[in-house]
Amino acid sequence: MFKACSFVTVWLPTGMFTQPLLLMLILLCPISTSAQVQNLFEYSLEEILQLRLTVASLTSVEAKRIPASVTFIDQQDIINTGARRLDELFDILVPNLQVVRHNYGPQHVGMRGVITDRENTYLFIVNGKTMNQKSKLGVSMERDLPMLGDIRKIEIIRGPGSSVFGPGALSGVVNITTFSGADIDGSEVIVKQGAIEQFTSVEIKHSMQLGADKSLLLYYGITDYAGASDTHTPHVVSVNTTFNGEPYLQAGEPVPYALPNDRGSSLGKPKHKLHLQFDGGTDDATRVSTWLRYTKGGDQVANEHSKDNEDFSRGLGRFREPAYQHLTAYIEASTQLTNDDELFFNLSYDVVDSDITHNVYAQGVFAPEDQRLTSYREDEAVAKFIYKKEIMDVKSALGVEATHDILGQKGIGNPDIDASEDGIFPDGSRRRPAELLADGQWSVSSYAYFGELQWQMASAWTVFAGARYDKHDYTDWFFSPRLSLIYAHSDDQIWKTLYNKSVKTAGEFDLRRAHVDGGQAVEESLESLEVTYSNTQLEQFTYKAALFVQEVEFWSFSGVVFDDDGVKLSDGFNQPVGIVSMWGGEFELVYENDGHKLLLNHSYSKLIDIKDANSSQYITAKAYGYGDDLNTWSNHISKIFYTWQMLSTWSFTASARVYWGFQGGEDWGDYNNAEGDGPRYGYEEKGEAFSGNYFVNLGLHKAVSNQLDIRFNAYNALGWIDKDYNKRNYIKRSSDYRVEAASVALDVSYRF
């Protein structure tokens, strides 16, 4: 049936598998009664706004009063969009969120104009556990996986959130909740087959009821992702080069050499996701939840274009194959005390294994002696304790958290190869003998104290005040405050004024380098002020608007410093990149009536100024007198998602995303043409590089029976008219882009 309110945004806050493998997965799935999802979002909009949630807050609050800007997504939304990965899902549904490519690793997600070449400006949380890789890469896991059947709901918080979630929540938070055994009844098999962008995916999930208030969920997914060939996904450059005296790269044309399949699995290996979860107890007594989660993935990435008189791509590294494995064990418990106070604690241990295979070619021939492998591992143990109390109209929460990390270890997947950040050659030598990881592993600890006060001063007025103090072995104390004022003019009209300051440290590798060299790391910070308004009309229309202003202080690490003779002078030092101020606005409209549902949003993010910029920054060319826009960011972004329940068993979906253009990228190219590194970051003929990106998806769903669903999805459909409509630009090198393939997929799910 059509879900009356399956998506709500609250302003407030191939390859092919062999037949035996497919048969084996189906036979392994236990048979039981019909699997019916108990969807918490099957409420009217008015009912949803009355729900009490713990979102972007340490204390429970009505959905309409949540002190942040949040987009809610549930499993039905994931199904309706046909999303093949989390990045695609977020790009379709979340306002003021943008996805860009990167030549040296996975693509990047940015929110409200904040995006960097390391995925470390937001937190990625699963069932209360922050999953970010801390060594260097940030959110390097799960975003590429097509297996999404274990996810019950996602909350995407736009804007800073360190006071609640901890350091790293600069631009936002992705908060995922998985299904428990109590949420479904029985078993489900999901099979997906993609063409053009080729993949085969199989998921199985099964629930078991173990007695009163006890349940077990078993989930496993595997995908063979071959991706799309460079015929369908050309990599287009905006410069002209020569090689051996002949024209080579041509501006506005695809590169003349073969590339790896776009989004093809790293090393051609299958992607995996395993989730096992036990839940017991009830929310009004003692509740325990424990789970084990394992993910493995990674995509091939085309390197940046070559320099003049050089074949293939820069440094002869035609492509890279970043990969990861992530294993997490987690337990949490909460209990209601006799005075209705609540005690909560969790313990977790996780292991993250990160690899990059660098494939090198010379004169068009693979050069195995120059291939190198980057590999390292990090372990983390975390303990958190929270005490919650409610007295009349005041709710409070106090908590402590302790973290211990072991860094620089040999990778799990390559135990016979030394840990390395810069790479190990086949003969065992290091690319950089004096690199940080050559000195062996080390461990660090961090600590935090945090609290929140929620006071409902009157029926219409609610105040939130919160703060968090964090201390790392290599840093001073960091302070993250939050103050919010919520005014409910009526049940349908809500005003919010939100002040936040978030912080994050450098990655653990850079922190270690600063410590070894006798220095101390400095935090990056984002300070913001936001005003939002929402209005619901006749339960059919809801419109929301937000206006924000924010200042971001970016720092970077210089890297190793050598003298003219190649002698190391320093392991590096902290350096300011720039203090960036920007403002923006977001508008959203939700309409649902008589089987139709329309979600429409438009966002605008604009640079105000950059101060104290150094020569290594790529945020904006304004620092050098060129333009006044953000590089690698479309000022205007529009998104539409539409669902139509045509008949009781047929539904149609459509989505459109428009990045309206990249003026800041063109300014960056102009600067590099005139004063900087023109061949690398500039352009000779801009062609379509800085024009808009347009992505249109279509879907058709048939509910064959209560047990069987079939869905057909078409992705990036405008690409069948003109491939350049589907271009996606690169971070830093905005004059380069690679096309996203126009493709199709068939999904079949069977519940029993």
Coordinates of N, CA, C and O in Angstrom, one line a residue, residues 224-325:
D224 N 28.2 -8.3 -6.3 CA 29.2 -8.3 -7.3 C 29.0 -7.1 -8.1 O 28.0 -7.0 -8.9
Y225 N 29.8 -6.1 -8.0 CA 29.6 -4.8 -8.7 C 30.7 -4.5 -9.7 O 31.8 -4.1 -9.4
A226 N 30.3 -4.8 -11.0 CA 31.2 -4.6 -12.1 C 31.3 -3.2 -12.5 O 32.3 -2.7 -13.0
G227 N 30.2 -2.4 -12.3 CA 30.2 -1.0 -12.7 C 29.9 -0.8 -14.1 O 29.5 -1.7 -14.9
A228 N 30.1 0.5 -14.6 CA 29.9 0.9 -15.9 C 31.2 1.2 -16.7 O 32.0 1.8 -16.1
S229 N 31.3 0.7 -17.9 CA 32.5 0.9 -18.7 C 32.7 2.4 -19.0 O 31.7 3.2 -19.0
D230 N 33.9 2.8 -19.4 CA 34.2 4.2 -19.7 C 33.5 4.6 -21.0 O 33.4 5.8 -21.3
T231 N 32.9 3.7 -21.8 CA 32.1 4.1 -22.9 C 30.9 4.8 -22.5 O 30.4 5.8 -23.1
H232 N 30.3 4.3 -21.4 CA 29.1 5.0 -20.8 C 29.4 6.1 -19.8 O 28.6 6.9 -19.5
T233 N 30.7 6.1 -19.3 CA 31.0 7.0 -18.3 C 32.4 7.7 -18.6 O 33.4 7.6 -17.9
P234 N 32.4 8.5 -19.7 CA 33.7 9.1 -20.1 C 34.2 10.1 -19.1 O 33.4 10.8 -18.4
H235 N 35.5 10.2 -19.0 CA 36.1 11.2 -18.1 C 36.6 12.3 -19.0 O 37.5 12.1 -19.9
V236 N 36.0 13.5 -18.9 CA 36.2 14.6 -19.8 C 37.1 15.6 -19.1 O 36.9 16.0 -17.9
V237 N 38.1 16.1 -19.8 CA 39.0 17.2 -19.3 C 38.9 18.5 -20.0 O 38.2 18.5 -21.1
S238 N 39.4 19.5 -19.5 CA 39.3 20.9 -20.1 C 40.6 21.5 -20.5 O 40.8 22.7 -20.6
V239 N 41.7 20.6 -20.6 CA 43.0 21.1 -21.0 C 43.5 20.3 -22.3 O 43.0 19.2 -22.6
N240 N 44.5 20.9 -22.9 CA 45.1 20.3 -24.1 C 46.6 19.9 -23.7 O 47.3 20.7 -23.1
T241 N 47.0 18.7 -24.0 CA 48.4 18.3 -23.8 C 48.9 17.6 -25.0 O 48.2 17.2 -25.9
T242 N 50.2 17.4 -25.0 CA 50.9 16.7 -26.1 C 51.7 15.5 -25.4 O 52.0 15.5 -24.3
F243 N 51.9 14.5 -26.3 CA 52.8 13.4 -25.8 C 53.6 12.9 -27.0 O 53.0 12.6 -28.1
N244 N 54.9 12.9 -26.8 CA 55.8 12.5 -27.9 C 55.6 13.4 -29.2 O 55.6 12.9 -30.3
G245 N 55.3 14.6 -28.9 CA 55.2 15.6 -30.0 C 53.8 15.6 -30.7 O 53.6 16.3 -31.6
E246 N 52.9 14.7 -30.2 CA 51.6 14.6 -30.8 C 50.5 15.1 -29.8 O 50.7 15.0 -28.6
P247 N 49.4 15.6 -30.3 CA 48.3 16.0 -29.4 C 47.8 14.8 -28.6 O 47.7 13.7 -29.2
Y248 N 47.5 15.0 -27.4 CA 47.1 13.9 -26.5 C 45.8 14.2 -25.8 O 44.7 13.9 -26.4
L249 N 45.7 14.8 -24.7 CA 44.5 15.2 -24.1 C 43.9 16.4 -24.9 O 44.6 17.3 -25.3
Q250 N 42.6 16.4 -25.1 CA 41.9 17.4 -25.9 C 40.8 18.0 -25.0 O 39.9 17.2 -24.5
A251 N 40.8 19.3 -24.8 CA 39.8 20.0 -24.0 C 38.4 19.7 -24.5 O 38.1 19.8 -25.7
G252 N 37.5 19.3 -23.6 CA 36.1 19.0 -23.9 C 35.9 17.6 -24.4 O 34.8 17.3 -24.8
E253 N 36.9 16.8 -24.4 CA 36.8 15.5 -24.9 C 37.2 14.4 -23.9 O 38.0 14.8 -23.0
P254 N 36.7 13.2 -24.0 CA 37.2 12.2 -23.0 C 38.6 11.9 -23.2 O 39.2 12.1 -24.2
V255 N 39.2 11.4 -22.1 CA 40.7 11.1 -22.1 C 40.9 9.9 -23.1 O 40.0 9.1 -23.3
P256 N 42.0 9.9 -23.8 CA 42.2 8.9 -24.9 C 42.7 7.5 -24.4 O 43.0 6.7 -25.2
Y257 N 42.7 7.3 -23.1 CA 43.2 6.0 -22.6 C 42.0 5.3 -21.9 O 41.1 6.0 -21.4
A258 N 42.1 4.0 -21.7 CA 41.1 3.2 -21.1 C 41.1 3.5 -19.6 O 42.1 3.7 -19.0
L259 N 39.9 3.5 -19.0 CA 39.7 3.7 -17.6 C 39.1 2.5 -16.9 O 38.4 1.7 -17.6
P260 N 39.2 2.3 -15.6 CA 38.5 1.3 -15.0 C 37.0 1.6 -15.0 O 36.6 2.7 -15.1
N261 N 36.2 0.5 -14.9 CA 34.7 0.7 -14.8 C 34.4 1.7 -13.7 O 34.9 1.6 -12.6
D262 N 33.5 2.6 -14.0 CA 33.0 3.5 -13.0 C 32.3 2.7 -11.9 O 31.3 2.0 -12.2
R263 N 32.7 2.9 -10.7 CA 32.1 2.3 -9.5 C 32.3 0.7 -9.4 O 31.7 0.0 -8.6
G264 N 33.2 0.2 -10.3 CA 33.5 -1.2 -10.2 C 34.2 -1.5 -8.8 O 34.9 -0.7 -8.3
S265 N 33.9 -2.6 -8.3 CA 34.4 -3.0 -7.0 C 36.0 -3.0 -7.0 O 36.6 -3.4 -7.9
S266 N 36.5 -2.6 -5.9 CA 38.0 -2.6 -5.7 C 38.5 -4.0 -5.9 O 38.0 -4.9 -5.2
L267 N 39.5 -4.1 -6.7 CA 40.2 -5.4 -7.0 C 39.2 -6.5 -7.5 O 39.5 -7.7 -7.6
G268 N 38.0 -6.0 -7.9 CA 37.0 -7.0 -8.5 C 36.4 -7.9 -7.4 O 35.7 -8.8 -7.8
K269 N 36.6 -7.5 -6.2 CA 36.1 -8.4 -5.1 C 34.6 -8.0 -4.7 O 34.2 -6.9 -4.8
P270 N 33.8 -9.0 -4.3 CA 32.5 -8.7 -3.8 C 32.4 -7.8 -2.6 O 33.3 -7.8 -1.8
K271 N 31.3 -7.1 -2.5 CA 31.0 -6.3 -1.3 C 30.2 -7.1 -0.4 O 29.3 -7.9 -0.8
H272 N 30.4 -6.9 0.9 CA 29.7 -7.7 1.9 C 29.1 -6.8 3.0 O 29.7 -5.8 3.4
K273 N 28.0 -7.3 3.6 CA 27.5 -6.6 4.8 C 26.8 -7.7 5.6 O 25.9 -8.5 5.1
L274 N 27.2 -7.8 6.9 CA 26.6 -8.8 7.8 C 26.2 -8.0 9.1 O 26.9 -7.2 9.6
H275 N 24.9 -8.2 9.5 CA 24.5 -7.6 10.8 C 23.6 -8.6 11.6 O 22.6 -9.1 11.1
L276 N 24.1 -8.9 12.8 CA 23.4 -9.7 13.7 C 23.1 -8.9 15.0 O 23.9 -8.3 15.5
Q277 N 21.8 -9.0 15.4 CA 21.4 -8.1 16.5 C 20.4 -8.8 17.4 O 19.4 -9.5 17.0
F278 N 20.6 -8.7 18.7 CA 19.7 -9.2 19.7 C 19.2 -8.0 20.5 O 19.9 -7.1 20.9
D279 N 17.9 -8.1 20.8 CA 17.2 -7.0 21.6 C 16.3 -7.7 22.6 O 15.7 -8.7 22.4
G280 N 16.4 -7.1 23.9 CA 15.6 -7.7 24.9 C 15.1 -6.6 25.9 O 15.8 -5.6 26.0
G281 N 13.9 -6.8 26.5 CA 13.4 -5.8 27.4 C 12.5 -4.8 26.8 O 12.2 -4.9 25.6
T282 N 12.1 -3.8 27.6 CA 11.1 -2.8 27.1 C 11.7 -1.4 27.5 O 12.5 -1.3 28.4
D283 N 11.2 -0.4 26.8 CA 11.6 1.0 27.1 C 11.3 1.5 28.5 O 11.9 2.4 29.0
D284 N 10.2 0.9 29.1 CA 9.8 1.4 30.4 C 10.3 0.6 31.5 O 10.0 0.8 32.7
A285 N 11.3 -0.3 31.2 CA 11.9 -1.1 32.3 C 13.4 -1.1 31.9 O 14.1 -0.1 31.9
T286 N 13.9 -2.3 31.8 CA 15.3 -2.5 31.4 C 15.4 -3.0 30.0 O 14.7 -4.0 29.6
R287 N 16.2 -2.4 29.2 CA 16.3 -2.7 27.8 C 17.8 -3.0 27.4 O 18.7 -2.2 27.8
V288 N 18.0 -4.1 26.7 CA 19.4 -4.4 26.2 C 19.4 -4.6 24.7 O 18.5 -5.3 24.2
S289 N 20.4 -4.1 24.1 CA 20.6 -4.3 22.6 C 22.1 -4.6 22.4 O 22.9 -3.8 22.9
T290 N 22.4 -5.6 21.7 CA 23.7 -5.9 21.3 C 23.8 -6.4 19.9 O 22.9 -7.1 19.4
W291 N 24.8 -6.0 19.1 CA 24.9 -6.3 17.7 C 26.4 -6.5 17.3 O 27.3 -5.9 17.9
L292 N 26.5 -7.2 16.2 CA 27.8 -7.4 15.5 C 27.6 -7.0 14.1 O 26.6 -7.5 13.4
R293 N 28.5 -6.2 13.5 CA 28.3 -5.7 12.2 C 29.6 -5.8 11.4 O 30.7 -5.4 12.0
Y294 N 29.6 -6.3 10.2 CA 30.8 -6.4 9.4 C 30.5 -5.9 8.0 O 29.5 -6.3 7.4
T295 N 31.3 -5.0 7.5 CA 31.1 -4.5 6.1 C 32.5 -4.5 5.4 O 33.5 -4.4 6.0
K296 N 32.4 -4.8 4.1 CA 33.6 -4.8 3.2 C 33.2 -4.2 1.9 O 32.2 -4.6 1.3
G297 N 34.0 -3.3 1.4 CA 33.7 -2.7 0.1 C 34.9 -1.8 -0.4 O 36.0 -2.0 0.0
G298 N 34.5 -0.9 -1.3 CA 35.5 -0.1 -2.0 C 35.3 -0.1 -3.5 O 34.9 -1.1 -4.1
D299 N 35.6 1.0 -4.1 CA 35.4 1.2 -5.6 C 36.7 1.6 -6.3 O 37.6 2.2 -5.7
Q300 N 36.9 1.2 -7.5 CA 38.0 1.7 -8.3 C 37.8 3.2 -8.6 O 36.6 3.7 -8.8
V301 N 38.9 3.9 -8.7 CA 38.8 5.4 -8.8 C 39.8 5.8 -9.9 O 41.0 5.4 -9.9
A302 N 39.3 6.5 -10.9 CA 40.2 7.0 -12.0 C 41.1 8.2 -11.5 O 40.6 9.1 -10.8
N303 N 42.3 8.1 -11.8 CA 43.3 9.2 -11.3 C 43.0 10.5 -12.1 O 42.3 10.5 -13.1
E304 N 43.6 11.6 -11.6 CA 43.5 12.8 -12.3 C 44.3 12.8 -13.6 O 45.2 12.0 -13.8
H305 N 43.9 13.7 -14.5 CA 44.5 13.7 -15.9 C 46.0 14.0 -15.8 O 46.6 14.6 -14.8
S306 N 46.7 13.6 -16.9 CA 48.2 13.7 -16.9 C 48.7 15.1 -17.2 O 47.9 16.0 -17.6
K307 N 49.9 15.3 -16.8 CA 50.6 16.6 -17.2 C 51.0 16.5 -18.6 O 51.0 15.5 -19.3
D308 N 51.5 17.7 -19.1 CA 51.9 17.7 -20.5 C 53.1 16.8 -20.7 O 54.0 16.6 -19.9
N309 N 53.1 16.1 -21.9 CA 54.2 15.2 -22.3 C 54.3 14.0 -21.3 O 55.3 13.4 -21.1
E310 N 53.1 13.6 -20.8 CA 53.1 12.4 -20.0 C 51.9 11.6 -20.4 O 50.8 12.1 -20.6
D311 N 52.1 10.3 -20.5 CA 51.0 9.4 -20.9 C 50.2 9.0 -19.7 O 50.6 9.1 -18.6
F312 N 48.9 8.5 -20.0 CA 48.0 8.2 -18.9 C 47.8 9.3 -18.0 O 47.9 10.5 -18.3
S313 N 47.6 9.0 -16.7 CA 47.2 10.0 -15.8 C 48.4 10.5 -14.9 O 49.5 10.0 -15.1
R314 N 48.2 11.4 -14.1 CA 49.2 12.0 -13.3 C 50.0 11.0 -12.5 O 49.5 10.1 -11.8
G315 N 51.3 11.1 -12.6 CA 52.2 10.1 -11.9 C 52.2 8.8 -12.5 O 52.6 7.8 -11.9
L316 N 51.6 8.6 -13.7 CA 51.4 7.3 -14.4 C 50.5 6.4 -13.6 O 50.4 5.2 -14.0
G317 N 49.9 6.8 -12.6 CA 48.9 6.0 -11.8 C 47.6 6.1 -12.5 O 46.8 7.0 -12.2
R318 N 47.2 5.1 -13.3 CA 46.0 5.2 -14.1 C 44.8 5.2 -13.2 O 43.8 5.9 -13.5
F319 N 44.8 4.3 -12.2 CA 43.7 4.3 -11.3 C 44.1 3.7 -10.0 O 45.1 3.1 -9.8
R320 N 43.3 4.0 -9.0 CA 43.5 3.5 -7.6 C 42.3 2.6 -7.2 O 41.2 2.8 -7.7
E321 N 42.6 1.8 -6.2 CA 41.5 0.9 -5.8 C 41.5 0.9 -4.2 O 42.0 0.0 -3.6
P322 N 40.8 1.9 -3.7 CA 40.7 2.0 -2.2 C 39.7 0.9 -1.7 O 38.7 0.6 -2.4
A323 N 40.0 0.3 -0.6 CA 39.1 -0.8 -0.1 C 39.1 -0.7 1.5 O 40.0 -0.1 2.1
Y324 N 38.1 -1.2 2.1 CA 38.0 -1.2 3.5 C 37.3 -2.5 4.0 O 36.6 -3.2 3.3
Q325 N 37.6 -2.8 5.3 CA 36.9 -3.8 6.1 C 36.6 -3.2 7.4 O 37.4 -2.5 8.0

